[in-house]
Coordinates of C-alpha atoms in Angstrom, one line a residue:
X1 CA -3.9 -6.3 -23.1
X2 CA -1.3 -8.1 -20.9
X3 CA -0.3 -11.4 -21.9
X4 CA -0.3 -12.6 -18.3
X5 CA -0.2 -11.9 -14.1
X6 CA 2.7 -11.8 -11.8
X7 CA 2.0 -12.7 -8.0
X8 CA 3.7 -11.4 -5.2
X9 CA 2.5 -13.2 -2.0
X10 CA 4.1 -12.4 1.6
X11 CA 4.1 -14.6 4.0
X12 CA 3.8 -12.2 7.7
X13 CA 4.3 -14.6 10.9
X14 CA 5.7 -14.8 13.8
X15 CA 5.1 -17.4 16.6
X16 CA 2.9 -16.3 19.2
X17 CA 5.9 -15.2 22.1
X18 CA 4.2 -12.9 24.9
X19 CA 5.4 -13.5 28.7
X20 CA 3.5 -10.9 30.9
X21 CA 5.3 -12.7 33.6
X22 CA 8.6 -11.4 32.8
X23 CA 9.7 -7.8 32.3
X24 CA 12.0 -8.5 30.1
X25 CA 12.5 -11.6 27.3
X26 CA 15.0 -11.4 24.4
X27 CA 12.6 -13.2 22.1
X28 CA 9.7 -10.4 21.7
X29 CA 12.0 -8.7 20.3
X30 CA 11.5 -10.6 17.2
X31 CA 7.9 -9.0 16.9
X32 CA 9.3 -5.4 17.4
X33 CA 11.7 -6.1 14.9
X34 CA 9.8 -6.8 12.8
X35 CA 7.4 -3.8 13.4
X36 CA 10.1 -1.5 13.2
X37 CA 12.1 -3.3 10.0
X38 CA 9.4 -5.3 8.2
X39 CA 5.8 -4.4 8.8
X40 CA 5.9 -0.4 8.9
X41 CA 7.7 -0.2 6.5
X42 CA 6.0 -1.9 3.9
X43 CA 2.7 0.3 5.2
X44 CA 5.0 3.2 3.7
X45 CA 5.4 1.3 0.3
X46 CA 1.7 0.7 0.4
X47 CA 0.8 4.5 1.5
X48 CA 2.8 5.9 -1.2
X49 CA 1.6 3.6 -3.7
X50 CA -1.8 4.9 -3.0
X51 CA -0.7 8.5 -2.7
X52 CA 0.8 8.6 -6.2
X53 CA -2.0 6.9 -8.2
X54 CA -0.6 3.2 -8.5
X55 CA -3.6 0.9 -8.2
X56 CA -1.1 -2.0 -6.9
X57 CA -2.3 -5.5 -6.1
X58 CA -0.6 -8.6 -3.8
X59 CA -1.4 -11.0 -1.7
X60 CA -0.4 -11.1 2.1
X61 CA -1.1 -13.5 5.0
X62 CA -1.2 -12.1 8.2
X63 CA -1.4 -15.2 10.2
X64 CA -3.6 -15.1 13.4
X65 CA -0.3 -15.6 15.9
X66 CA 0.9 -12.4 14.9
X67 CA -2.6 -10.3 14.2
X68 CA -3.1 -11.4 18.2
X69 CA 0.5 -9.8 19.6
X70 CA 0.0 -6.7 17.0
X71 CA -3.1 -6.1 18.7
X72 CA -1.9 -6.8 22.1
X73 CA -1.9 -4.3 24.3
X74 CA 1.4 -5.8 26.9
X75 CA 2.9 -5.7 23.6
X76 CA 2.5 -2.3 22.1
X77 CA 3.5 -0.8 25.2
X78 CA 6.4 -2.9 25.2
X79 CA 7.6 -1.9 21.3
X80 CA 6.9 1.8 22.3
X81 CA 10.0 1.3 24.7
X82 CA 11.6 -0.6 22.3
X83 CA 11.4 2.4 19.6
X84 CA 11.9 5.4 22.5
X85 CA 15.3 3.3 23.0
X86 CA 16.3 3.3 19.7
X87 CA 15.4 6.8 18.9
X88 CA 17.8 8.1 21.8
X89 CA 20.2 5.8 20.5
X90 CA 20.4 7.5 17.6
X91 CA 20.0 10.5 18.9
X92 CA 23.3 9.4 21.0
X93 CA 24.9 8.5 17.9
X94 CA 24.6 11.2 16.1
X95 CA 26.3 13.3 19.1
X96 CA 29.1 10.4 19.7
X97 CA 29.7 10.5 16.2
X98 CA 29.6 14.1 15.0
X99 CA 33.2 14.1 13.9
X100 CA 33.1 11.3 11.4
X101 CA 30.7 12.8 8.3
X102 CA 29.7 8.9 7.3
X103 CA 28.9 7.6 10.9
X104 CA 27.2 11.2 11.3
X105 CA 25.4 10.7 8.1
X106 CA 24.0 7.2 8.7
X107 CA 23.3 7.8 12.8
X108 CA 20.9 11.1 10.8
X109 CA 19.4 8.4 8.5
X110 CA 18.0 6.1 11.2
X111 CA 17.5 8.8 13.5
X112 CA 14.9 10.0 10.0
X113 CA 13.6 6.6 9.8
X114 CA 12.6 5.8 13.5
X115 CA 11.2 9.3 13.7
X116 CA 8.9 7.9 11.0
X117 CA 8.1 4.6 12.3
X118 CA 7.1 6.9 15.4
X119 CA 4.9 9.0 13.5
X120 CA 3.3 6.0 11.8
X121 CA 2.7 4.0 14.8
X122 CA 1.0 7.1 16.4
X123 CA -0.8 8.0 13.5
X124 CA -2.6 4.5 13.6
X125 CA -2.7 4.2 17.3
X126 CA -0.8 1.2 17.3
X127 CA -2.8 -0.7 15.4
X128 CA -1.2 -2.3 12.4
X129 CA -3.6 -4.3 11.5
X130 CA -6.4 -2.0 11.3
X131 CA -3.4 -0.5 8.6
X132 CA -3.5 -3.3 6.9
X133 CA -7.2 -3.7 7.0
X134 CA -7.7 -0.5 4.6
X135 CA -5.7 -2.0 1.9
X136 CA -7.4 -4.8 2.2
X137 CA -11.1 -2.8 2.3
X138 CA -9.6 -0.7 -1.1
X139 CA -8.5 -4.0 -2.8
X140 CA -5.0 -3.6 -3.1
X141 CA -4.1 -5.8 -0.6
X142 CA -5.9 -9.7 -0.2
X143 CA -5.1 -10.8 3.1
X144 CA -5.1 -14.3 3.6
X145 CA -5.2 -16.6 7.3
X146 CA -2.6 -19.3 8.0
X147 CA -2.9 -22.2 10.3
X148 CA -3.9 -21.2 13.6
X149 CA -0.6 -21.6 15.2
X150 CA 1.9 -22.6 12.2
X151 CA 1.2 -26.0 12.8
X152 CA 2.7 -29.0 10.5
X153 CA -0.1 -30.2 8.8
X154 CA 0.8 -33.0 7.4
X155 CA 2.3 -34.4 10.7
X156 CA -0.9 -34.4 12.1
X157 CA -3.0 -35.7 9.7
X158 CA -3.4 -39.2 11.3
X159 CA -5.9 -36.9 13.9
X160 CA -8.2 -35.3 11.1
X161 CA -9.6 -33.1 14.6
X162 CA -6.4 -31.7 15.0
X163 CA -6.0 -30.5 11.6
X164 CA -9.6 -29.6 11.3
X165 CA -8.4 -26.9 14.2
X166 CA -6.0 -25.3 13.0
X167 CA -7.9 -24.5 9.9
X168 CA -11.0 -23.4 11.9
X169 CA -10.0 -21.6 14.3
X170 CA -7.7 -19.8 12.2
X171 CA -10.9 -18.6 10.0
X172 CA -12.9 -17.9 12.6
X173 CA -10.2 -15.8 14.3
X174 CA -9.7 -14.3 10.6
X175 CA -13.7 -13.4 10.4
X176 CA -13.4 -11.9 13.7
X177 CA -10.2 -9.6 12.6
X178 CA -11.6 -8.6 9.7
X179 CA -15.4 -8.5 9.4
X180 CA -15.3 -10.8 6.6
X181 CA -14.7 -14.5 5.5
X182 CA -11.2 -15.5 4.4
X183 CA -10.9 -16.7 0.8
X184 CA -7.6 -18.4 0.7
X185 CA -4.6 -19.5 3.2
X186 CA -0.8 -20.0 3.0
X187 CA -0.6 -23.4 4.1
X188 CA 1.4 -23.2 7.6
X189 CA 5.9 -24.3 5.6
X190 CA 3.5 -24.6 2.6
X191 CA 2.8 -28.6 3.3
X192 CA -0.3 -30.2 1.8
X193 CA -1.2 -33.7 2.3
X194 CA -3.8 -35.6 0.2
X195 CA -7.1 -35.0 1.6
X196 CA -6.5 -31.8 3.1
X197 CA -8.2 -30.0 0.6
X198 CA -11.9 -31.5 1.6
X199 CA -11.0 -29.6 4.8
X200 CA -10.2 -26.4 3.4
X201 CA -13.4 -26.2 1.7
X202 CA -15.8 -27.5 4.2
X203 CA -14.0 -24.2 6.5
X204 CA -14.4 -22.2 3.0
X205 CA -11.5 -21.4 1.9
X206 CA -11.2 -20.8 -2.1
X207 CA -7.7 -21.4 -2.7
X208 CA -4.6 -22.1 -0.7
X209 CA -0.9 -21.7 -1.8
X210 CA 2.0 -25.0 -1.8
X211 CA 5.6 -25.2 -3.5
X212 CA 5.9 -25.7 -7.0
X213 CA 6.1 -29.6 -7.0
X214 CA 3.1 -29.7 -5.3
X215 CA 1.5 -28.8 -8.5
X216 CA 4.2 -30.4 -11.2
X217 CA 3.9 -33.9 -9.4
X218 CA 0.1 -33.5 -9.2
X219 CA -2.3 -36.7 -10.8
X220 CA -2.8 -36.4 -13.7
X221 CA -0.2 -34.0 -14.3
X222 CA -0.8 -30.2 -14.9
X223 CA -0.7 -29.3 -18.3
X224 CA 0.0 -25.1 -17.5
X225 CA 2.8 -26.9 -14.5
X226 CA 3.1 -23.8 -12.0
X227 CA 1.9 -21.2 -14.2
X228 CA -1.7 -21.7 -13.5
X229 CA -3.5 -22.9 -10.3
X230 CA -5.7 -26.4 -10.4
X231 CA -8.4 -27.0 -8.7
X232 CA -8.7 -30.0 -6.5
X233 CA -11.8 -31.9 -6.6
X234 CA -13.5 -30.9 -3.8
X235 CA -12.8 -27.6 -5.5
X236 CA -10.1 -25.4 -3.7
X237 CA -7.7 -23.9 -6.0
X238 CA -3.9 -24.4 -5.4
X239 CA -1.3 -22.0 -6.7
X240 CA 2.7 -23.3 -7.1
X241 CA 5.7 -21.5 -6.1
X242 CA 7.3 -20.2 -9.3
X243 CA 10.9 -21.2 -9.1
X244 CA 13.0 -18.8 -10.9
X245 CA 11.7 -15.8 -9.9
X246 CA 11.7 -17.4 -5.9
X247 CA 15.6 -17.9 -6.2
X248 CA 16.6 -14.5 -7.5
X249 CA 15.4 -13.0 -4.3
X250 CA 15.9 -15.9 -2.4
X251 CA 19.0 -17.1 -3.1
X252 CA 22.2 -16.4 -0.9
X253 CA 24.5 -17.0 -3.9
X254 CA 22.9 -15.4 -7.2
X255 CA 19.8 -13.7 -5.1
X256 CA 19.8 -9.7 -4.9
X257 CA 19.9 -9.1 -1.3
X258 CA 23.7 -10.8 -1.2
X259 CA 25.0 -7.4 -3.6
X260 CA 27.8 -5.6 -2.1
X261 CA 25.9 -2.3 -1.7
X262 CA 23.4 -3.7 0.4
X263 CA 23.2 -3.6 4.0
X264 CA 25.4 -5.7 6.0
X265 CA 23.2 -7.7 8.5
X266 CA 25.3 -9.4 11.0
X267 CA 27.5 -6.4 11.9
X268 CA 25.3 -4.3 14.8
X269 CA 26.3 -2.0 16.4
X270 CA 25.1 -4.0 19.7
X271 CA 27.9 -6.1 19.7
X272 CA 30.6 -3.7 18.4
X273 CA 30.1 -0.7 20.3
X274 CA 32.2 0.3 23.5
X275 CA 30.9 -2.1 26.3
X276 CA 29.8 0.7 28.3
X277 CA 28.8 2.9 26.0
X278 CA 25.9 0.4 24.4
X279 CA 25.3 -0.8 28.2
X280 CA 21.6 0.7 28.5
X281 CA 20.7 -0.5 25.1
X282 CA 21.5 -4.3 25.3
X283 CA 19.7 -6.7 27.5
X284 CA 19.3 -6.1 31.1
X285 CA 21.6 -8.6 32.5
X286 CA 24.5 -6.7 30.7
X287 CA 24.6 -9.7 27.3
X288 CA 24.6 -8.0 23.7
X289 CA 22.5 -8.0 20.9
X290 CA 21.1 -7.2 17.9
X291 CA 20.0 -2.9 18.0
X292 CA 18.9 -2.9 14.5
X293 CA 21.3 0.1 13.7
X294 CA 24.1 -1.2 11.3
X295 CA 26.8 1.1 9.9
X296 CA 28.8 -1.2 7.0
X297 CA 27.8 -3.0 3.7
X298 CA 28.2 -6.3 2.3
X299 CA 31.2 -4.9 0.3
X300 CA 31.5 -8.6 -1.3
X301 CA 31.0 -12.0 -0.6
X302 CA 34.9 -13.0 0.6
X303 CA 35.2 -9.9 2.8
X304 CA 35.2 -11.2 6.4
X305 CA 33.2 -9.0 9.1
X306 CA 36.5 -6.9 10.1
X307 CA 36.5 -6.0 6.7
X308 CA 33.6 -4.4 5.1
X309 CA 32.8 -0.8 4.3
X310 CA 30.6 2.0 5.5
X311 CA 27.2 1.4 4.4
X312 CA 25.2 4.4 2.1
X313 CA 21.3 4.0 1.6
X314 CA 21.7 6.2 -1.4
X315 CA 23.9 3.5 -3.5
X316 CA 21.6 1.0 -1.8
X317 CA 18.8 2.3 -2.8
X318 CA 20.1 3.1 -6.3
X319 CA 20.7 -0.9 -6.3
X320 CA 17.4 -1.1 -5.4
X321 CA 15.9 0.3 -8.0
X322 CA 18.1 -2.0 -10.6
X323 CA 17.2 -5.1 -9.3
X324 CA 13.4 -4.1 -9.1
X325 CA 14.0 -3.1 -13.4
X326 CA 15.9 -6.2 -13.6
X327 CA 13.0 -8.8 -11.6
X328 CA 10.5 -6.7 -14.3
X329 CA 12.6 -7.1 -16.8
X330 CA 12.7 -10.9 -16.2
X331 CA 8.7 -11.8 -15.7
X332 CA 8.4 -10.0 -18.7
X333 CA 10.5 -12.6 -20.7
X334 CA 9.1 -15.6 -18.3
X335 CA 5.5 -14.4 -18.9
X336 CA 6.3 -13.6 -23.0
X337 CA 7.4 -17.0 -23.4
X338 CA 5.3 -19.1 -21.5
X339 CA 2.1 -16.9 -23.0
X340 CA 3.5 -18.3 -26.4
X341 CA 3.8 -21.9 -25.3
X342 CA 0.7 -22.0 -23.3
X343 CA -1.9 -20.5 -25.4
X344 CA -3.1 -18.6 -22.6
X345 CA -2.4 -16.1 -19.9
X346 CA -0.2 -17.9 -17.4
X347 CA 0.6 -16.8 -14.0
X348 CA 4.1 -16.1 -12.2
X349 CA 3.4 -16.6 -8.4
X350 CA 6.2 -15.1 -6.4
X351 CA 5.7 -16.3 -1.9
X352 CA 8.4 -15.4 0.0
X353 CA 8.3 -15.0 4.1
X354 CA 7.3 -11.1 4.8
X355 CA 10.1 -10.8 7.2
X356 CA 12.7 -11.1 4.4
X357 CA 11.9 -7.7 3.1
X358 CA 13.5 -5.2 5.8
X359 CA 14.7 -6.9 8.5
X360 CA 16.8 -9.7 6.6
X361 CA 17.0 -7.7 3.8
X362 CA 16.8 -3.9 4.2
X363 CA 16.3 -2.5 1.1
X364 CA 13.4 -5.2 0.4
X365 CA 10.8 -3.1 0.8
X366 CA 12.1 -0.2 -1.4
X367 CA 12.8 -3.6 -4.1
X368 CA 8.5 -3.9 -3.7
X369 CA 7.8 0.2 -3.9
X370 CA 10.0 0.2 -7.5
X371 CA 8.8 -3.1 -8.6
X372 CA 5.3 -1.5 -8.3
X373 CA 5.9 1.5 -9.9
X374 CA 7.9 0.3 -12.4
X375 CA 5.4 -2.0 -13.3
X376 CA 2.8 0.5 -13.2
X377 CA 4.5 2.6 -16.0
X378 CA 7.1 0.9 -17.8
X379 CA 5.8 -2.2 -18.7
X380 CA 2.5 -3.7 -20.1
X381 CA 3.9 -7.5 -20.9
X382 CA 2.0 -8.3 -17.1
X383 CA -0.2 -7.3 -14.8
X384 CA 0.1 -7.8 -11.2
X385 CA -2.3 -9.3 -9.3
X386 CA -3.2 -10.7 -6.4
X387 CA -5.1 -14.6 -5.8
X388 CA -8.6 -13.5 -5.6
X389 CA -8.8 -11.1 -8.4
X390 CA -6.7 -13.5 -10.4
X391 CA -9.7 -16.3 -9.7
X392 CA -12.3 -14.3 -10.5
X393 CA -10.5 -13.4 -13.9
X394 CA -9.4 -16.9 -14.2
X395 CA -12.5 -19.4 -13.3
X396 CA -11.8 -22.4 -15.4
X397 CA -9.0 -24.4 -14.7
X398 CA -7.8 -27.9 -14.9
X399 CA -8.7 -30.2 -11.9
X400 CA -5.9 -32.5 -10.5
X401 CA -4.6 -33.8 -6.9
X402 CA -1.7 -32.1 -5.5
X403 CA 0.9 -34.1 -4.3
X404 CA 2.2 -34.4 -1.2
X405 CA 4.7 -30.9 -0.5
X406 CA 6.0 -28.7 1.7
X407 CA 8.6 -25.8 0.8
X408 CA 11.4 -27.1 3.4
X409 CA 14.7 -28.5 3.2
X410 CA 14.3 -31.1 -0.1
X411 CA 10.5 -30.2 -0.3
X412 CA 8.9 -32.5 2.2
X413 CA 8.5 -33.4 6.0
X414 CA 12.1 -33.8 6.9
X415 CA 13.3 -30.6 8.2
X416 CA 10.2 -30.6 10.9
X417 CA 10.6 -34.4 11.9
X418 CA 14.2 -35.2 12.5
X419 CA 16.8 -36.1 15.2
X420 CA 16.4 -32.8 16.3
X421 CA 13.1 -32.7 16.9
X422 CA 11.1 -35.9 16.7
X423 CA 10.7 -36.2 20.3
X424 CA 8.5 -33.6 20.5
X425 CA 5.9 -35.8 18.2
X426 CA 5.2 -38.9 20.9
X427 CA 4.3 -35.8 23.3
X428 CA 2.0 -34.2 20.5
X429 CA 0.0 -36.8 19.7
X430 CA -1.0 -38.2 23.3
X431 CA -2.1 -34.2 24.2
X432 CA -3.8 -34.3 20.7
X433 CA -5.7 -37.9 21.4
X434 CA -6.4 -36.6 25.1
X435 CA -7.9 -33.3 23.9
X436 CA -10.3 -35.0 21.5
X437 CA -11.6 -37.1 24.8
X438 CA -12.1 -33.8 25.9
X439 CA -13.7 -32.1 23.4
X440 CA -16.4 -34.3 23.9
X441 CA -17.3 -33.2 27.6
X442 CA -19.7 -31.0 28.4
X443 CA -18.6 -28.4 31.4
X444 CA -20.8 -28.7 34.6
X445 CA -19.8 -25.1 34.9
X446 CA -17.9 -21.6 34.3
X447 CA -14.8 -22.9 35.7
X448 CA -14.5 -26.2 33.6
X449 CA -15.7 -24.2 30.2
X450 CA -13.0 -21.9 30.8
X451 CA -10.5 -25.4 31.6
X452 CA -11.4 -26.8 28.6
X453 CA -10.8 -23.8 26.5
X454 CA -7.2 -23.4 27.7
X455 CA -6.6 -27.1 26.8
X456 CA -7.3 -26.2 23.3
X457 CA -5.1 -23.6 23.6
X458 CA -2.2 -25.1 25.1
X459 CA -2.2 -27.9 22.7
X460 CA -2.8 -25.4 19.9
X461 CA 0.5 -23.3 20.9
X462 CA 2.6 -26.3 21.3
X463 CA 1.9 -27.7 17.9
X464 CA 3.5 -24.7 16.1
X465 CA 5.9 -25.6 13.8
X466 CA 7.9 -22.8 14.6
X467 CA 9.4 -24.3 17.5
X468 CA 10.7 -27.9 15.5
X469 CA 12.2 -25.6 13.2
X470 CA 14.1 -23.7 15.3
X471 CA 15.3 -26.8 17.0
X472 CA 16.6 -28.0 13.5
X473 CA 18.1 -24.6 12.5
X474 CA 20.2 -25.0 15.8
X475 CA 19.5 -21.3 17.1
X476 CA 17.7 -20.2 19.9
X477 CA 17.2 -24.0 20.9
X478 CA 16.7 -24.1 24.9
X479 CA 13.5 -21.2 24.0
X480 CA 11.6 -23.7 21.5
X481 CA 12.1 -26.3 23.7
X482 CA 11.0 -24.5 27.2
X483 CA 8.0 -23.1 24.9
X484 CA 7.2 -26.9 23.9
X485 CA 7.1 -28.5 27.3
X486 CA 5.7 -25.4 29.1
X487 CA 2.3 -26.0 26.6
X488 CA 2.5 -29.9 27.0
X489 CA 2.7 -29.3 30.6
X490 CA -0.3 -26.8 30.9
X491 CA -1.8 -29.0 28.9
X492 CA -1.6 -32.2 31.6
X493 CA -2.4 -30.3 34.3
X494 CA -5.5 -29.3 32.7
X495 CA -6.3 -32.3 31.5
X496 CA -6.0 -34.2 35.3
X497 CA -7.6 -31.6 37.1
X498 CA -10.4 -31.9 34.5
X499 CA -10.1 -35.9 34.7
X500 CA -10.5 -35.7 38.8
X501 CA -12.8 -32.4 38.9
X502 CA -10.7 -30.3 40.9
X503 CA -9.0 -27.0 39.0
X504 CA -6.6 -24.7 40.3
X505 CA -8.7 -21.7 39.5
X506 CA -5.7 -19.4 40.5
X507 CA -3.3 -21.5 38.1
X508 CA -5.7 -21.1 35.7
X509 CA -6.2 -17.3 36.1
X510 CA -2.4 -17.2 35.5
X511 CA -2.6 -19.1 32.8
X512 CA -5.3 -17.5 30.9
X513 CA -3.2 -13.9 31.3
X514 CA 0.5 -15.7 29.8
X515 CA -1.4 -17.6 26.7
X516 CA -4.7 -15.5 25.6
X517 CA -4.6 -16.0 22.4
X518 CA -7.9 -17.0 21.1
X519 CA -10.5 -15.5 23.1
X520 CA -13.0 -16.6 21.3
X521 CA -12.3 -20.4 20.8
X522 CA -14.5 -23.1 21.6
X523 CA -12.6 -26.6 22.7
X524 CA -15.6 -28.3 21.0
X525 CA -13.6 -27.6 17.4
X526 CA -11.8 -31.0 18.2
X527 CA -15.0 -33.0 18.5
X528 CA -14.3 -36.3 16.1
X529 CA -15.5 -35.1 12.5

């Protein structure tokens, strides 16, 4: 009998970025990416989990932004291109380099590992999340919604509508996905406000997920801390971040993905290949960037980027395999002793941001396949779990408030409202007051339904946190704030041609191509509660 649970929970999102209008824009990218680095292959892990036996259990959002470009059709046919270019890249490479055996080597092992990406994107027609789905179907896998669009919660909360629709829509758009209600939801940075709970019962959610001091600071104070969810008196569950095991895969200075063997991420060979060599597989207008194939390794933390050695997945993965023995090793103490202070099974829960595992950190997702089966078979100190099966297991709990939380920089509201980014807010709340007048409308005809409908989604897009956090982080900056002012400004336009009766049908048409998420969405969601 285990003596308690370990949780891994991924958080996979992307911000909705889709411009039919263009042929060409750096930042979907991101999504293929993350296809080709993150999302594939952890569908491997999970396949060959299955294959061999191991009845493995975790928790996943898939958050509807990114279940709406996965199952975009612009979009797939866009990431074909993007993989068809990489595989003659490396197809290239192999050629340019057939001279050097460790160039040679590593051009073959990408070359191997696109041709399998190809074979599994095929083999599912494209759609990822109907891969996903099966794990989900078989139990392994609880997939939980998000926010509708990422947005900051708790910097909305003074307009309980506009909270209200970004939980609602995002179940209803989860229901639609996947033939079923969702049970629980990765609060959009992990921010909880008082309150917020009522919400995300009345939209029946069962449990949702915040950082650890959500829970430790939560009235009256937990007596299990982190180590087992409460439940909040309108009777959602909340589960904390578990700090240690968070920080040694987080962690840039004692984490696992900064060990020398690993994969070196900011040397590409997109910006250190001959200029006209790499030519057709950089941006159109000539500019570098990223390719995703990257020949050196860490090598150690003071060697600068002229200075690090060839890269080889074997020792990588080797490393891979440690750490995965050593993270086991480590819960098992963590759960040992907590079981003996606690009197009862306690639970580890582990979140982390999908995306870390691959594409910020290659060998991530081999760190999940060992972690699984080393669990599996060498170990019975835990059991991992995922949220729902842990609930069912685990009904009675102590009820408490959560405090206030998110997981950002100092664990609350600053790294989304600050001189970066705190203009954007005025703009926010007048679209936000405006669509609530709205909501209350009723359309004379076709043409004003489908108005009011784009409203919501305009507003909706532009309230994604994703693009105040990029203008705090400092990169891509001119992007989030084009994709801010572009929603805000649809928005207006809607909202004046609606005020005076007179639409641009045409405008709209456009419109309606650029920014489909939602199909489904009815602008009535932000009716006043």
């Amino acid at each position: 009998m285990a003596l308690g649970y370990v949780a891994l929970v991924l958080h996979a999102h992307l911000p909705f970025v889709r411009h039919p209008e263009s042929d060409y824009v750096l930042e979907e990218e991101w999504l293929f990416e993350a296809i080709t680095e993150t999302y594939i292959p952890l569908l491997h892990v999970f396949e060959g989990l299955k294959r061999d036996g191991i009845d493995f259990k975790m928790t996943m959002s898939l958050t509807p932004p990114l279940v709406s470009m996965l199952r975009d059709p612009l979009l797939q046919e866009r990431f074909e291109q993007h993989l068809s270019n990489l595989e003659e890249l490396a197809q290239q490479e192999i050629e340019h380099n057939q001279h050097n055996g460790h160039l040679r080597y590593l051009a073959e092992h990408y070359a191997q590992e696109f041709q399998a990406i190809r074979q599994t994107w095929e083999g599912y027609n494209g759609d990822l999340v109907t891969a996903f789905k099966q794990f989900l179907d078989s139990n392994n896998l609880e997939i939980i919604t998000c926010g509708a669009t990422h947005g900051y919660l708790p910097l909305m909360k003074m307009y309980p509508q506009a909270v209200w629709a970004q939980i609602q829509v995002a179940c209803e758009h989860y229901e639609e996905t996947f033939g079923r209600p969702a049970k629980g939801m990765w609060l959009p940075e992990c921010a909880y406000y008082e309150g917020l709970d009522r919400m995300l019962a009345d939209a029946g959610l069962r449990y949702f997920l915040t950082d650890g001091h959500g829970l430790l600071y939560a009235r009256p104070r937990p007596r299990f801390g982190a180590y087992a969810p409460i439940f909040t008196e309108a009777g959602v569950a909340a589960f904390g971040r578990d700090h240690e095991s968070s920080q040694q895969v987080w962690s840039s200075e004692v984490g696992y993905p900064g060990s020398p063997e690993y994969r070196e991420f900011y040397k590409d060979l997109g910006w250190e290949a001959e200029y006209e060599y790499i030519k057709p597989y950089i941006m159109p207008n000539g500019q570098r960037k990223n390719t995703g194939i990257k020949y050196h390794k860490i090598t150690s933390r003071t060697a600068g980027l002229s200075d690090k050695e060839l890269y080889d997945p074997y020792w990588a993965r080797e490393k891979a395999a440690e750490h995965a023995g050593n993270f086991m090793y480590n819960r098992e103490q963590q759960v040992r002793h907590l079981a003996g202070i606690m009197g009862r099974s306690p639970i580890v829960v582990s979140p982390y941001d999908a995306e870390l595992f691959g594409h910020w950190w290659y060998e991530g997702p081999w760190f999940i396949d060992y972690l699984f089966r080393k669990s599996w078979y060498d170990q019975n100190t835990f059991e991992m779990t995922h949220l729902a099966d842990y609930l069912r297991r685990e009904p009675t709990q102590q009820v408490c408030k959560p405090s206030q939380s998110s997981w950002g920089f100092k664990g609350f509201h600053e790294y989304w409202l600050n001189e970066t980014n705190a203009w954007i807010y005025p703009y926010l709340h007048k679209a936000t007051e405006r669509m609530i007048e709205l909501s209350c409308r009723e359309p004379v005809d076709e043409l004003e339904w489908k108005a009011l409908n784009q409203a919501a989604r305009e507003l909706l897009l532009a309230q994604s946190s994703d693009w105040a956090f990029i203008m705090r982080t400092g990169t891509m900056v001119p992007y989030a704030v084009r994709r801010t002012r572009s929603h805000l400004m649809r928005f207006n336009k809607l909202y004046q041609d609606l005020k005076v009766a007179k639409i641009d049908s045409g405008w709209l048409e456009k419109v309606e191509k650029i920014d489909n998420i939602f199909p489904n969405i009815n602008y009535r969601v932000y009716r006043p509660l």
